[in-house]
PDB file of C-alpha atoms in Angstrom:
ATOM      1  CA  MET A   1       3.729   5.164  -9.667  1.00  0.00           C
ATOM      2  CA  ILE A   2       5.396   1.968  -7.446  1.00  0.00           C
ATOM      3  CA  VAL A   3       5.839   3.246  -3.962  1.00  0.00           C
ATOM      4  CA  MET A   4       7.646   0.776  -0.389  1.00  0.00           C
ATOM      5  CA  PHE A   5       5.839  -0.298   2.412  1.00  0.00           C
ATOM      6  CA  ILE A   6       7.590  -2.768   4.987  1.00  0.00           C
ATOM      7  CA  GLY A   7       5.573  -6.268   4.945  1.00  0.00           C
ATOM      8  CA  LEU A   8       4.734  -8.510   7.810  1.00  0.00           C
ATOM      9  CA  ASP A   9       8.072 -10.804   7.084  1.00  0.00           C
ATOM     10  CA  ARG A  10      10.237  -7.252   7.422  1.00  0.00           C
ATOM     11  CA  VAL A  11      10.844  -7.505   3.517  1.00  0.00           C
ATOM     12  CA  GLU A  12      10.365  -3.869   1.669  1.00  0.00           C
ATOM     13  CA  THR A  13       7.239  -4.683  -0.726  1.00  0.00           C
ATOM     14  CA  ALA A  14       6.934  -2.528  -3.883  1.00  0.00           C
ATOM     15  CA  VAL A  15       2.770  -1.847  -4.323  1.00  0.00           C
ATOM     16  CA  ASN A  16       2.191  -0.476  -7.700  1.00  0.00           C
ATOM     17  CA  ALA A  17      -0.377   2.467  -6.549  1.00  0.00           C
ATOM     18  CA  SER A  18      -2.347   2.274  -9.571  1.00  0.00           C
ATOM     19  CA  GLN A  19      -3.424  -1.222  -9.136  1.00  0.00           C
ATOM     20  CA  VAL A  20      -4.965  -0.957  -5.962  1.00  0.00           C
ATOM     21  CA  THR A  21      -8.139  -1.757  -5.827  1.00  0.00           C
ATOM     22  CA  PHE A  22      -9.161  -1.646  -1.862  1.00  0.00           C
ATOM     23  CA  VAL A  23      -7.328  -0.745   1.439  1.00  0.00           C
ATOM     24  CA  SER A  24      -8.041  -2.269   5.108  1.00  0.00           C
ATOM     25  CA  CYS A  25      -7.048  -2.374   8.652  1.00  0.00           C
ATOM     26  CA  ALA A  26      -5.725  -6.300   9.473  1.00  0.00           C
ATOM     27  CA  THR A  27      -5.033  -7.220  12.953  1.00  0.00           C
ATOM     28  CA  ASP A  28      -1.283  -6.714  12.415  1.00  0.00           C
ATOM     29  CA  GLY A  29      -1.160  -3.720  10.114  1.00  0.00           C
ATOM     30  CA  THR A  30      -2.953  -2.709   6.570  1.00  0.00           C
ATOM     31  CA  ARG A  31      -3.687  -5.260   3.984  1.00  0.00           C
ATOM     32  CA  ILE A  32      -4.006  -3.988   0.533  1.00  0.00           C
ATOM     33  CA  ARG A  33      -6.120  -5.506  -2.510  1.00  0.00           C
ATOM     34  CA  PHE A  34      -5.502  -5.702  -5.816  1.00  0.00           C
ATOM     35  CA  GLY A  35      -7.711  -7.282  -8.831  1.00  0.00           C
ATOM     36  CA  GLU A  36      -8.516 -11.510  -8.872  1.00  0.00           C
ATOM     37  CA  GLY A  37      -8.251 -11.747  -5.241  1.00  0.00           C
ATOM     38  CA  ARG A  38      -4.110 -10.320  -4.667  1.00  0.00           C
ATOM     39  CA  SER A  39      -3.122  -8.383  -1.448  1.00  0.00           C
ATOM     40  CA  VAL A  40      -0.246  -8.084   1.009  1.00  0.00           C
ATOM     41  CA  THR A  41      -0.630  -6.578   4.260  1.00  0.00           C
ATOM     42  CA  VAL A  42       2.087  -4.360   5.661  1.00  0.00           C
ATOM     43  CA  THR A  43       3.046  -2.811   8.977  1.00  0.00           C
ATOM     44  CA  GLU A  44       2.574   0.610   8.562  1.00  0.00           C
ATOM     45  CA  PRO A  45      -0.844   1.941   9.485  1.00  0.00           C
ATOM     46  CA  ILE A  46      -3.830   2.742   6.966  1.00  0.00           C
ATOM     47  CA  ALA A  47      -3.381   6.435   7.886  1.00  0.00           C
ATOM     48  CA  GLU A  48       0.250   6.191   6.199  1.00  0.00           C
ATOM     49  CA  VAL A  49      -0.695   3.688   3.616  1.00  0.00           C
ATOM     50  CA  VAL A  50      -3.113   6.120   2.305  1.00  0.00           C
ATOM     51  CA  GLU A  51      -0.878   8.902   2.410  1.00  0.00           C
ATOM     52  CA  THR A  52       1.643   7.618   0.275  1.00  0.00           C
ATOM     53  CA  LEU A  53      -0.666   5.842  -2.742  1.00  0.00           C
ATOM     54  CA  ASN A  54      -2.375   9.560  -2.956  1.00  0.00           C
ATOM     55  CA  ARG A  55       0.802  11.038  -3.188  1.00  0.00           C
ATOM     56  CA  SER A  56       2.248   8.516  -5.619  1.00  0.00           C
ATOM     57  CA  LEU A  57      -1.035   9.036  -7.682  1.00  0.00           C
ATOM     58  CA  ARG A  58      -1.337  12.708  -8.045  1.00  0.00           C
ATOM     59  CA  PRO A  59       0.405  15.104 -10.682  1.00  0.00           C
ATOM     60  CA  HIS A  60       3.572  16.622  -9.422  1.00  0.00           C
ATOM     61  CA  GLU A  61       3.297  19.565  -8.261  1.00  0.00           C
TER      62      GLU A  61
END
């Protein structure tokens, strides 16, 4: 499932929720990590990022 966040450059960033391996706080927002050392930092707070990723991975209710 693809979810949208706002990157530090204020451009929308699409993230494949099933590829996320780690989420952490960063100075400027929240860092979302993927395999092979890739990451993106978004402006949303970590709680919102985690909730959005979890919601996208849940089966439709």
